[in-house]
Coordinates of C-alpha atoms in Angstrom, one line a residue:
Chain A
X1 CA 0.7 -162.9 -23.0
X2 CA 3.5 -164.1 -20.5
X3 CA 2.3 -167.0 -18.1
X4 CA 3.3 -164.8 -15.3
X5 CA 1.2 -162.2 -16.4
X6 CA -1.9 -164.3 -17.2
X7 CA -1.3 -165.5 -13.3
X8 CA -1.4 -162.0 -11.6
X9 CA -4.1 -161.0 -13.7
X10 CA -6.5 -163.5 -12.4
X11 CA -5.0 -163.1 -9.1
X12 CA -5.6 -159.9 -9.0
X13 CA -9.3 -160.4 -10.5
X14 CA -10.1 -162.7 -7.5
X15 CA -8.3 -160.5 -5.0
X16 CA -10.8 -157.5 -6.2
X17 CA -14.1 -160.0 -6.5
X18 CA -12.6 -161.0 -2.7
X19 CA -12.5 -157.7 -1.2
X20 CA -16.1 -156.6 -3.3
X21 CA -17.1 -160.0 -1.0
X22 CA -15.9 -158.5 2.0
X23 CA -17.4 -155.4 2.1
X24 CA -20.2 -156.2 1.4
X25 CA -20.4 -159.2 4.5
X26 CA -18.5 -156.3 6.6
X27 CA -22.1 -153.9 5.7
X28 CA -24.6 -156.9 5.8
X29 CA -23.2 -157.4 9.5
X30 CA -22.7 -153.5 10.3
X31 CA -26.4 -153.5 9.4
X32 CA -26.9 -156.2 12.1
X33 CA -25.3 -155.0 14.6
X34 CA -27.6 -151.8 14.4
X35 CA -30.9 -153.5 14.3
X36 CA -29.6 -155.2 17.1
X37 CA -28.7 -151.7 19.0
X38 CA -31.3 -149.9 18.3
X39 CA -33.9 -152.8 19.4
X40 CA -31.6 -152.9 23.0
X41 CA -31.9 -149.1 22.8
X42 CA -35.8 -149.1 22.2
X43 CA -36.5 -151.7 25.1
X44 CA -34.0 -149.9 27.7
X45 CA -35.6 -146.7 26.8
X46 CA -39.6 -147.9 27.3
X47 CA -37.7 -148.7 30.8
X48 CA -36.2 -145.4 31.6
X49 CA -39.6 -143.4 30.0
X50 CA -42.0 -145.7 32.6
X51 CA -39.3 -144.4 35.2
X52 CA -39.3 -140.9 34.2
X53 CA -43.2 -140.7 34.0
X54 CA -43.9 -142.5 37.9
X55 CA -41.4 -139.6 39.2
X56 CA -43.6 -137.2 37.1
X57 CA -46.6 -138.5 39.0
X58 CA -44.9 -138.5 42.3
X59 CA -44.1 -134.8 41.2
X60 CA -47.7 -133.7 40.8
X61 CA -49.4 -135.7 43.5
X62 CA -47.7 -134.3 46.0
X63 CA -45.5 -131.4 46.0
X64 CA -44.5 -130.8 49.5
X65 CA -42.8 -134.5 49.9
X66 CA -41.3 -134.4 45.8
X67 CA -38.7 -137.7 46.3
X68 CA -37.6 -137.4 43.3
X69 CA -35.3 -134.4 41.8
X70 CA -36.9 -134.9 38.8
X71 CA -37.0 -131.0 37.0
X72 CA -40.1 -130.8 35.0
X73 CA -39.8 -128.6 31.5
X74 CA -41.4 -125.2 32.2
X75 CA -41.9 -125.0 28.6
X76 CA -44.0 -127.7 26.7
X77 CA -42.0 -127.4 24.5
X78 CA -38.6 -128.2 25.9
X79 CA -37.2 -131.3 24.5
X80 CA -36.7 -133.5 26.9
X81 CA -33.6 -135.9 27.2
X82 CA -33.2 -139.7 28.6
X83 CA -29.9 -141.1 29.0
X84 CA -29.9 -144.6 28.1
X85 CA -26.4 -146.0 28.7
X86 CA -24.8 -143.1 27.7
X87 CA -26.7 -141.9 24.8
X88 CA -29.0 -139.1 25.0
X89 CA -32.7 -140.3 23.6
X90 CA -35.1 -137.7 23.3
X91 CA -37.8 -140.4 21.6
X92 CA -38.3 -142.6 18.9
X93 CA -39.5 -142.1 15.8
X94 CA -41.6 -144.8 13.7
X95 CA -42.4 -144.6 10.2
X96 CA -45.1 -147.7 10.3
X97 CA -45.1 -147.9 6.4
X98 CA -42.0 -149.3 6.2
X99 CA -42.2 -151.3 9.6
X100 CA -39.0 -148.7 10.8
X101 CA -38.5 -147.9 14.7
X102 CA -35.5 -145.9 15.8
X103 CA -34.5 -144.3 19.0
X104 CA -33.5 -140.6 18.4
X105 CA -30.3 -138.9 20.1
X106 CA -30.5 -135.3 20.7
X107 CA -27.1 -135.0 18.7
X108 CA -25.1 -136.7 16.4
X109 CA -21.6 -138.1 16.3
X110 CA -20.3 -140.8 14.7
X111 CA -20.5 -142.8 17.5
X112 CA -24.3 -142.3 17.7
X113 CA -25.2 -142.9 14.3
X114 CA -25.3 -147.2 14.6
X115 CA -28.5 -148.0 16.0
X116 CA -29.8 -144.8 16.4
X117 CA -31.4 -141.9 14.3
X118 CA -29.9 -138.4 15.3
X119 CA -31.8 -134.7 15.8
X120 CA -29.5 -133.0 13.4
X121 CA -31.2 -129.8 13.6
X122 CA -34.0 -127.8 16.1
X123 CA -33.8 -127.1 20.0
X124 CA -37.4 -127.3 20.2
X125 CA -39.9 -128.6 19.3
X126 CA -41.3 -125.4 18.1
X127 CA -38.0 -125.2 15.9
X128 CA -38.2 -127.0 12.6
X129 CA -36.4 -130.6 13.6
X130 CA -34.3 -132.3 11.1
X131 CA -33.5 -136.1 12.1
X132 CA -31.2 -137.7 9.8
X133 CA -29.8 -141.6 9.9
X134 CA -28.0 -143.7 8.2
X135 CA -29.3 -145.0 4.7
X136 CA -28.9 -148.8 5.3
X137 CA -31.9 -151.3 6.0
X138 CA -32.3 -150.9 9.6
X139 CA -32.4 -147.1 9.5
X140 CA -33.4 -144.7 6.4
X141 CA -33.0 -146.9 3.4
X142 CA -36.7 -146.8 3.3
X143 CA -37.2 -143.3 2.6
X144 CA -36.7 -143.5 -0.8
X145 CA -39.6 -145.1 -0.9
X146 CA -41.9 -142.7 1.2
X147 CA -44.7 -141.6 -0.7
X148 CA -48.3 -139.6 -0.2
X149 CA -50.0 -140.7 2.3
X150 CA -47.6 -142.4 4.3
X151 CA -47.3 -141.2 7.8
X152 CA -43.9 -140.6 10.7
X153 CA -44.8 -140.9 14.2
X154 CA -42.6 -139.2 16.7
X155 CA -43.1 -140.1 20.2
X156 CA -41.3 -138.0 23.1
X157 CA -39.7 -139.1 26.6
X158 CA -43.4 -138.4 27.9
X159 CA -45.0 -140.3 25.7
X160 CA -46.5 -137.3 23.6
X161 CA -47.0 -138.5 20.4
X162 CA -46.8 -136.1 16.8
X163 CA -47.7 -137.6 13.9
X164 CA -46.5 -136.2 10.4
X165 CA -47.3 -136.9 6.8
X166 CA -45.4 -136.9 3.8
X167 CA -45.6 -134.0 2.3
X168 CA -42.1 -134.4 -0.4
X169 CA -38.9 -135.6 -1.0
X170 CA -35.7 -134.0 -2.3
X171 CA -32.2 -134.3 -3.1
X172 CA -30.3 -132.0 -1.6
X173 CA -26.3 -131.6 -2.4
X174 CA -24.3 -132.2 0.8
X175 CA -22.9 -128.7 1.2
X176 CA -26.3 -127.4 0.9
X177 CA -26.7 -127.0 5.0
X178 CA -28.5 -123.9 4.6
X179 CA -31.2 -125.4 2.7
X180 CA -31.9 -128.8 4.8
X181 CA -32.1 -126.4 8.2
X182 CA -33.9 -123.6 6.5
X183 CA -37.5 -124.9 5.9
X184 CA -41.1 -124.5 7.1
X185 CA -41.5 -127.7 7.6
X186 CA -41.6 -128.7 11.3
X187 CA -40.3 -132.2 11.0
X188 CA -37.5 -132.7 7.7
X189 CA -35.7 -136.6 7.9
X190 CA -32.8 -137.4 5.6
X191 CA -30.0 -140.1 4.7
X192 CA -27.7 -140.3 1.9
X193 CA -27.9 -141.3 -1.6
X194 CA -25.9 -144.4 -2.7
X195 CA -22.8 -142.4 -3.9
X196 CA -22.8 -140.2 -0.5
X197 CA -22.7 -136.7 -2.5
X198 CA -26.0 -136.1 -1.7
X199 CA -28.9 -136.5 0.7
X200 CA -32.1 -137.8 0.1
X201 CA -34.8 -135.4 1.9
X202 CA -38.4 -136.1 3.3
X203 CA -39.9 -132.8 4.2
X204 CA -43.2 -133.5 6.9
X205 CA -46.0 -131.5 8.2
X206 CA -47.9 -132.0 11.1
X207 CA -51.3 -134.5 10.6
X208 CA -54.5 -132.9 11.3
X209 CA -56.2 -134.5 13.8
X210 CA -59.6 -136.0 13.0
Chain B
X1 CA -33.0 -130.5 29.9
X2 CA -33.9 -133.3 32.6
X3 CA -31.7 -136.5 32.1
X4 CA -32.3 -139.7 33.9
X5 CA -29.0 -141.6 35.3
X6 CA -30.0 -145.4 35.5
X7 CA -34.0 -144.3 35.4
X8 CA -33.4 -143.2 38.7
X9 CA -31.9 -139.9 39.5
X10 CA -32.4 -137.1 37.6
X11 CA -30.3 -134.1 37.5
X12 CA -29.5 -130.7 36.6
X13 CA -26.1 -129.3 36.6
X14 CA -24.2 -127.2 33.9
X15 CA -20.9 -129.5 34.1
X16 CA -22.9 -132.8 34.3
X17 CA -20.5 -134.5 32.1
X18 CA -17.0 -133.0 33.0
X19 CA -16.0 -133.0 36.2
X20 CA -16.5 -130.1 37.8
X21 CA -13.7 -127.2 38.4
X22 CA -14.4 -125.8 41.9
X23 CA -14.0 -127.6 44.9
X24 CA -12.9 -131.2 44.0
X25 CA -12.0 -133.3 47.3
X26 CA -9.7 -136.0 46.7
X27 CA -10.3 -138.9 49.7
X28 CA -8.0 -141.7 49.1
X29 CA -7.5 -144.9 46.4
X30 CA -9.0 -148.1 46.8
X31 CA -6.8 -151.0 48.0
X32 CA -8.4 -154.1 47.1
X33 CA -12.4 -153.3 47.4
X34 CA -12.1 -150.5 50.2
X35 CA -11.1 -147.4 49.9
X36 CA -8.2 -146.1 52.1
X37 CA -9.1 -142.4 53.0
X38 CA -6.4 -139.6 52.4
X39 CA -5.1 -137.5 56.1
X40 CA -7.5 -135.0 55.2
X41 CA -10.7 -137.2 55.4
X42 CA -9.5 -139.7 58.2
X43 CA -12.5 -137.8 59.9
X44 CA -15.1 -139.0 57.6
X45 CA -13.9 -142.2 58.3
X46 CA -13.7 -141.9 62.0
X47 CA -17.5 -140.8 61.4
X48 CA -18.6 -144.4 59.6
X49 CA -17.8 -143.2 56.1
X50 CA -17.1 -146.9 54.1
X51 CA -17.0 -146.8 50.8
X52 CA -16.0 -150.3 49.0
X53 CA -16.4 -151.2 45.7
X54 CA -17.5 -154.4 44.0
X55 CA -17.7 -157.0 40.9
X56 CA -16.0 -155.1 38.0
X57 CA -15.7 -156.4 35.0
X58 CA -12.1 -155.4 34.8
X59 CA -10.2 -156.3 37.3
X60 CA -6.9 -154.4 36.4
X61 CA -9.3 -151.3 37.1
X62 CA -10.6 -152.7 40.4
X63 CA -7.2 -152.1 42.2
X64 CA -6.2 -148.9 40.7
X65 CA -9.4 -146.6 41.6
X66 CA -9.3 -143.4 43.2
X67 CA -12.3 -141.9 44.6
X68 CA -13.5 -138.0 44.9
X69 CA -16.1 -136.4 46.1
X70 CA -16.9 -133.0 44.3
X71 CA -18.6 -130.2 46.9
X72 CA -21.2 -128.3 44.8
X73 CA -22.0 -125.8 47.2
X74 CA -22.2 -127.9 49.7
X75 CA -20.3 -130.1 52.9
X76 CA -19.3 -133.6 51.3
X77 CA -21.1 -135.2 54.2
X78 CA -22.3 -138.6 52.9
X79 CA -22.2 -142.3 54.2
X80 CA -22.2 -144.8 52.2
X81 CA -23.3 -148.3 52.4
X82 CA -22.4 -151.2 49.5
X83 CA -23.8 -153.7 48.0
X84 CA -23.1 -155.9 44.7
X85 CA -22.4 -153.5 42.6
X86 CA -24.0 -150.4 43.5
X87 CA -23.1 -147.8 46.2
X88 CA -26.0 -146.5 48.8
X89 CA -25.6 -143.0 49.4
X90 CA -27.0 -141.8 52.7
X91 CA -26.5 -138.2 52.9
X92 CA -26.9 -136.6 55.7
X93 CA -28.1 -133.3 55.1
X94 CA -30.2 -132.0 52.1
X95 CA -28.6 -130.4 49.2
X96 CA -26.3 -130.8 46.2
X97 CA -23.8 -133.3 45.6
X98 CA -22.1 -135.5 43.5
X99 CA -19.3 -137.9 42.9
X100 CA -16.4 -138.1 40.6
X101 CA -14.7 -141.4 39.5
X102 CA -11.2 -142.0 38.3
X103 CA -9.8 -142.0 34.5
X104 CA -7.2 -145.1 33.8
X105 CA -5.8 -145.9 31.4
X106 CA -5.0 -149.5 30.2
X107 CA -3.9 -150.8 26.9
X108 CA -5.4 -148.9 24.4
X109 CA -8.1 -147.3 26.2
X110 CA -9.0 -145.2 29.1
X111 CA -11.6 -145.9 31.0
X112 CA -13.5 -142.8 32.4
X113 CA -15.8 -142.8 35.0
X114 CA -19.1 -140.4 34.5
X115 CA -19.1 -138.0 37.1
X116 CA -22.6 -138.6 38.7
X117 CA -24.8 -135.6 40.4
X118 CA -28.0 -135.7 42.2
X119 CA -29.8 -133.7 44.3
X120 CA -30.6 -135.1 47.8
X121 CA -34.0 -134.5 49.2
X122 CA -34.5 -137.0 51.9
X123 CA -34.3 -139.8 49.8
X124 CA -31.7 -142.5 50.0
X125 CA -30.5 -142.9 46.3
X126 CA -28.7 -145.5 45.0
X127 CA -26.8 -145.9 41.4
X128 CA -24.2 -147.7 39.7
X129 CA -20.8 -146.8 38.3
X130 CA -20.4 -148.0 35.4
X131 CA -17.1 -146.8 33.4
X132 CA -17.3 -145.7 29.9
X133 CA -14.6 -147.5 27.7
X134 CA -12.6 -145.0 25.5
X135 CA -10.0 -144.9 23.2
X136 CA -6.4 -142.7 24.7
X137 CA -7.0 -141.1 21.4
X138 CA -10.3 -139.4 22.4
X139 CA -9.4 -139.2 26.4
X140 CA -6.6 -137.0 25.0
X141 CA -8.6 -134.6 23.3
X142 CA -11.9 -132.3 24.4
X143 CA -13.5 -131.1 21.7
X144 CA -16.2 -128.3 22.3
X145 CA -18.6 -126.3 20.0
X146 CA -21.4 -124.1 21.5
X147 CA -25.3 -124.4 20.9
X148 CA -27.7 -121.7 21.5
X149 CA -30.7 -122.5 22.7
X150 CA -33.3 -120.3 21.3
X151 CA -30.7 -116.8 20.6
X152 CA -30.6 -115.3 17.4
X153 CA -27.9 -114.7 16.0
X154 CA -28.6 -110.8 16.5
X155 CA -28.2 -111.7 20.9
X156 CA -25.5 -113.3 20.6
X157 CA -22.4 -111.7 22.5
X158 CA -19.6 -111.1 20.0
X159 CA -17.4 -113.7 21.7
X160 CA -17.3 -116.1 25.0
X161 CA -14.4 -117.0 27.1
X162 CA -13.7 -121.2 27.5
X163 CA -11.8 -122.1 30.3
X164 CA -9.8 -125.3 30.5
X165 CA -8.9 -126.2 34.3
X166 CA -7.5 -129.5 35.8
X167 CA -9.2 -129.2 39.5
X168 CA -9.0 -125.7 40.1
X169 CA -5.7 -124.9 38.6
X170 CA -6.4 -122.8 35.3
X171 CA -4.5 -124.1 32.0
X172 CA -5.9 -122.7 29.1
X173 CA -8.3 -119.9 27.8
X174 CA -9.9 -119.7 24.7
X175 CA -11.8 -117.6 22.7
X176 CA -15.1 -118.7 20.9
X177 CA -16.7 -116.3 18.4
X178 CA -18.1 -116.7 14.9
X179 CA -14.4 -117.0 13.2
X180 CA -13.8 -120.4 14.9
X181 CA -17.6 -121.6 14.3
X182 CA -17.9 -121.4 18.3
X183 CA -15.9 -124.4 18.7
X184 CA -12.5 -125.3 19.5
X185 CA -10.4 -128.7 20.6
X186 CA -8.0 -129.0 23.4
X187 CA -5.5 -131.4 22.8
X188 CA -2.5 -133.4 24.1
X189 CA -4.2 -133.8 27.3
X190 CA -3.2 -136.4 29.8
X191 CA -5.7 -139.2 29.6
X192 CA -5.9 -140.0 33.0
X193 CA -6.5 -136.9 33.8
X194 CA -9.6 -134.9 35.1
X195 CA -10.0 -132.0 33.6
X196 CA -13.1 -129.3 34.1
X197 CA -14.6 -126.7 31.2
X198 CA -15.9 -123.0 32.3
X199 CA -17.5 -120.5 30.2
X200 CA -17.5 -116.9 30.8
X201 CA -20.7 -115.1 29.8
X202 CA -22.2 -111.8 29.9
X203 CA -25.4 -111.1 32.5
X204 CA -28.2 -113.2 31.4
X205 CA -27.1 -116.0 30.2
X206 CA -26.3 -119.9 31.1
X207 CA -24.9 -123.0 30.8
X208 CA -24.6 -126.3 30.8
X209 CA -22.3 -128.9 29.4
X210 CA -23.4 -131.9 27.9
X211 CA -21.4 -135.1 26.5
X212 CA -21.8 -136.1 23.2
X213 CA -19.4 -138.6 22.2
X214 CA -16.0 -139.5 23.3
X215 CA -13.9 -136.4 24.1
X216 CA -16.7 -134.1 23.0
X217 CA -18.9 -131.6 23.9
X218 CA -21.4 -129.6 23.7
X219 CA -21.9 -126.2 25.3
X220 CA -25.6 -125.3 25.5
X221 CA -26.5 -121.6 26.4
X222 CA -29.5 -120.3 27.4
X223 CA -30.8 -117.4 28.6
X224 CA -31.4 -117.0 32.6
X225 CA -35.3 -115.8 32.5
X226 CA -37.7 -116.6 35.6
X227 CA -38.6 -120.0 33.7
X228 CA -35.8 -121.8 33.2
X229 CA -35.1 -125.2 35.2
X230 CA -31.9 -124.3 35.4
X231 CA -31.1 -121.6 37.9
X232 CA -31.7 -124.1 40.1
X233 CA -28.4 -124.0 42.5
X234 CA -26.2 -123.3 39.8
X235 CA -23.6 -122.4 41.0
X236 CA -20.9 -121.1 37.6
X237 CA -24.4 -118.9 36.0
X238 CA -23.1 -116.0 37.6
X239 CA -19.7 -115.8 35.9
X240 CA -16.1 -117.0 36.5
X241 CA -15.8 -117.3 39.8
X242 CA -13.4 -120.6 40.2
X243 CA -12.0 -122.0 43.7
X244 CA -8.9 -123.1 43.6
X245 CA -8.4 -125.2 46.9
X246 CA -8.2 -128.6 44.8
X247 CA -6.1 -131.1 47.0
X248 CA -5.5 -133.1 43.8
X249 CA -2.0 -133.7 43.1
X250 CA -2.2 -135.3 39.6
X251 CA -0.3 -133.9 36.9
X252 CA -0.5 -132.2 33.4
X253 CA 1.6 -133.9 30.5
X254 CA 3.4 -131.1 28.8
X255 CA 3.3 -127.1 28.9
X256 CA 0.2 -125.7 29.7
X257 CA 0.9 -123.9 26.4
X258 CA 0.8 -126.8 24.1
X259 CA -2.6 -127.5 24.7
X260 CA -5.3 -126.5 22.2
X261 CA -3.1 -124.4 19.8
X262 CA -5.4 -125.3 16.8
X263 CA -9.0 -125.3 15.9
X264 CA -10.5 -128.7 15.3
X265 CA -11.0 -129.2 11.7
X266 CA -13.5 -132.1 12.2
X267 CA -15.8 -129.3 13.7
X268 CA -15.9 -126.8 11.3
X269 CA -16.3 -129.5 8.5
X270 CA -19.4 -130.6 10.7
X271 CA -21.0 -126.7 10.4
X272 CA -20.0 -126.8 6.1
X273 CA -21.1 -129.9 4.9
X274 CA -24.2 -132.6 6.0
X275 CA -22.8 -135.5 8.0
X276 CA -22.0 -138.6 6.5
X277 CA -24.9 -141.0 6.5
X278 CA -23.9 -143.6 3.9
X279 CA -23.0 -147.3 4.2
X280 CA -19.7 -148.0 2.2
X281 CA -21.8 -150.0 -1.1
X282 CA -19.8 -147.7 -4.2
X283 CA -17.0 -149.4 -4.4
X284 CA -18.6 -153.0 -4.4
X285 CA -19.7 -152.7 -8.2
X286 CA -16.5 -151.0 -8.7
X287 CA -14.2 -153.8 -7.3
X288 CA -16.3 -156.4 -9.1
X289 CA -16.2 -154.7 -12.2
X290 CA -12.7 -154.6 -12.1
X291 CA -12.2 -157.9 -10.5
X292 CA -14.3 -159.8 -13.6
X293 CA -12.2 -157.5 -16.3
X294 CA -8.8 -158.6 -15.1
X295 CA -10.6 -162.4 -14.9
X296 CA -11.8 -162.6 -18.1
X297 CA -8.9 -160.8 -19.5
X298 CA -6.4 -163.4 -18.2
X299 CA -8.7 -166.3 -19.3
X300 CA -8.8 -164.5 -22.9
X301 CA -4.9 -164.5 -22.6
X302 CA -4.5 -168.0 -22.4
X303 CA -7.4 -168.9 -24.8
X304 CA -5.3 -167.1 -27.6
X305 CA -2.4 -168.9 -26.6
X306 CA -4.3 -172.3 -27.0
X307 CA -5.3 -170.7 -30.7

């Protein structure tokens, strides 16, 4: 083998092991800077939800001097929507398990996916709701190791709580929409698998309360 | 749905997000932190009407503001105090109102301005403007895809009109049905400027328009039943009604016919496939893989050499 060639072999070796190096700091601080939203989000949203629930009170105490133009949902159901520098939370969602807390938008876009889980799916809560994140450590990594038992606590702008348990997990391809959106089960979370073809699945039902 | 600007003022409008296509009142640009009204408001000036503007980050931004008032059914009549910061809105009569900012664009991005709406019920409110920093690439593009809000698919109405204005001046209309997965883009827009959506929809239904990321949008429709929140002074639920007495003289880049002529891909490959939720960890076995191969392989080349 040629000197030259010996030379831009290893070169090129290094280069590669390099660039394996930067990617992987480039996720490691990508993950980071997530935790780091979504803690900012979390705090800035307990802020906004103590706002949203004194005008709530100032609503129902009294009626004739309302000071505040809060609209109240005339549906339980509605989903309801704080804006928290520009992203639209509807709650958080906490899967104590695996020690994960994430604000939830009420859409997704690429933007929104750092820091945040996203509704993917469901208008209602009466709909089946499909959250999905992103499957590094601070978001959904840690559904792939959700099992029996383990319990996902969603907690609207009003501070009503739902808790769900586990009730299975999935791989579903990613053009299978249909089947994500199309279930029974009211609460369905999901992230990708490692080589981003598929999605891993958690399928929820409510808890009975004791 | 309720939404909370700043935890303080809640509102309830179907063009929250864009700026609104009706009656937009342009009242002057800011020269240095006051704002220098245009002929047609001198009066609101004459009546005590400051409005100044304070501590932004950007000061390339600070001198080039222009300020508008949007009416929503109602006279613009506020007064306005300031402070660090914030601007105190006083208005003088109960009703409907809101405020637009200016888009500018610097460098690489445009900084828009969220077009703020409260009702006033004899409450001073206060709020601050705080600008969202975009890319021109996004400020020159609106994307838009519908949501119903609990209709079937068996309600739905075959197909709805989306109207693209720039302050009461009509540029584009577009038809959203089933073929185009209710959702369109309109592109090569000017970046700096203010643009407003409308939807026409048959009897019994609703909007409202709700920001979702840079350049896009979502359309939620509803149905108008005794319940919902909001009827509530809305004033586009009825139809297509559009006013067209805007006194704002900015301009549209390009034919009104080059906007929007094709459907956004990125949308429909939203509606086919399950979003992306991966971090970018494949290749890093690959590359090292590789990278140790071509190592060893040169360090084997020169150990047969020594041989």
């Amino acid at each position: 083998m040629k000197k030259t060639n010996k030379k831009i072999l290893r070169i090129s070796g290094l280069l590669l092991l390099f660039l394996a190096l930067l990617l992987v700091v480039h996720n490691i601080i990508q993950d980071k800077n997530a935790e780091k939203t979504s803690k900012q989000v979390l705090a800035k949203f307990e802020e906004s939800k103590e706002q949203l629930q004194i005008a709530t009170r100032t609503k129902s105490e009294n009626t004739n001097t309302i000071t505040n133009t809060l609209i109240l949902p005339d549906e339980e159901e509605e989903i309801l929507i704080v804006d928290v520098d520009g992203a639209p939370i509807v709650g958080v969602l906490e899967i104590p398990n695996i020690d994960l807390k994430l604000p939830v938008t009420v859409d997704w876009h690429e933007d929104l996916m750092w820091g945040y889980a996203n509704l993917y799916h469901g208008e209602n809560y009466s709909d089946s709701l499909v959250i999905m994140a992103h499957g590094n450590k601070s978001h959904f990594a840690g559904l792939n190791y959700l099992v029996e038992g383990d319990q996902v606590i969603f907690t609207d702008v009003l501070d009503r709580q739902k808790v769900y348990d586990f009730a299975g997990k999935e791989i579903i391809h990613e053009n299978n929409v249909e089947e994500m959106i199309e279930t029974n089960y009211p609460l369905t979370l999901f992230t990708c698998t490692l080589d981003g073809r598929s999605r891993v699945t958690v399928r929820l039902t409510e808890a009975e309360l004791n | 749905m309720p939404v909370i600007v700043n935890g303080q003022v809640v509102v309830e409008l179907p063009d929250s997000n864009l700026n609104p296509v009706g009656n937009v009142y342009y009242l002057g640009s800011f020269s240095g932190n006051n704002l220098v009204f245009s002929e047609d408001f001198k009066e609101l000036e004459n009546r005590g009407l400051k409005i100044t503007q304070s501590n932004y980050t950007d000061k390339n931004i600070q001198q080039s503001l222009e300020f508008f008032v949007a009416e929503k059914g109602m006279k613009p009549l506020v007064s306005l105090k300031t402070e660090a910061n914030q601007l105190n809105f006083e208005p003088t009569e109960p009703g409907l109102y809101g405020i637009i900012y200016d888009k500018k664009k610097i460098g690489n991005n445009v900084y828009q301005f969220r077009s703020s709406f409260f009702n006033f019920n004899n409450q001073n409110l206060s709020f601050e403007i705080k600008p969202d920093k975009i890319s021109v690439e996004a400020a020159e593009q609106i994307l838009v895809r519908v949501r119903w809000l609990n209709i079937p698919a068996k309600d739905r109405p075959e197909y709805i009109s989306l109207s693209l204005f720039s302050l009461g001046e009509l540029l584009r209309t577009q038809t959203l049905d089933q073929n185009n997965l209710w959702s369109f883009a309109f592109t090569n827009l000017n970046p700096e400027q203010l643009y407003g959506l409308m939807l026409e929809l048959p009897a019994g239904f609703a909007y409202r328009i709700r920001s979702v990321g840079a350049g896009q949008y979502v359309l939620e429709i509803y149905r108008t039943t005794a319940s919902d929140p909001s009827k509530l002074e809305d004033p586009k639920s009825t139809g297509s009604q559009v006013k067209t007495d805007s006194i704002y003289t900015g301009k549209i880049r390009g034919d009104a016919d080059d906007l929007g002529q094709k459907p956004d891909d990125e949308l429909k490959a939203r509606e086919e496939k399950l979003p992306y939720t991966g971090q970018l960890w494949w290749p890093v076995p690959l590359l090292i893989f590789a990278g140790l191969i071509l190592f060893l392989l040169s360090i084997l080349g020169e150990e047969n050499e020594e041989n």
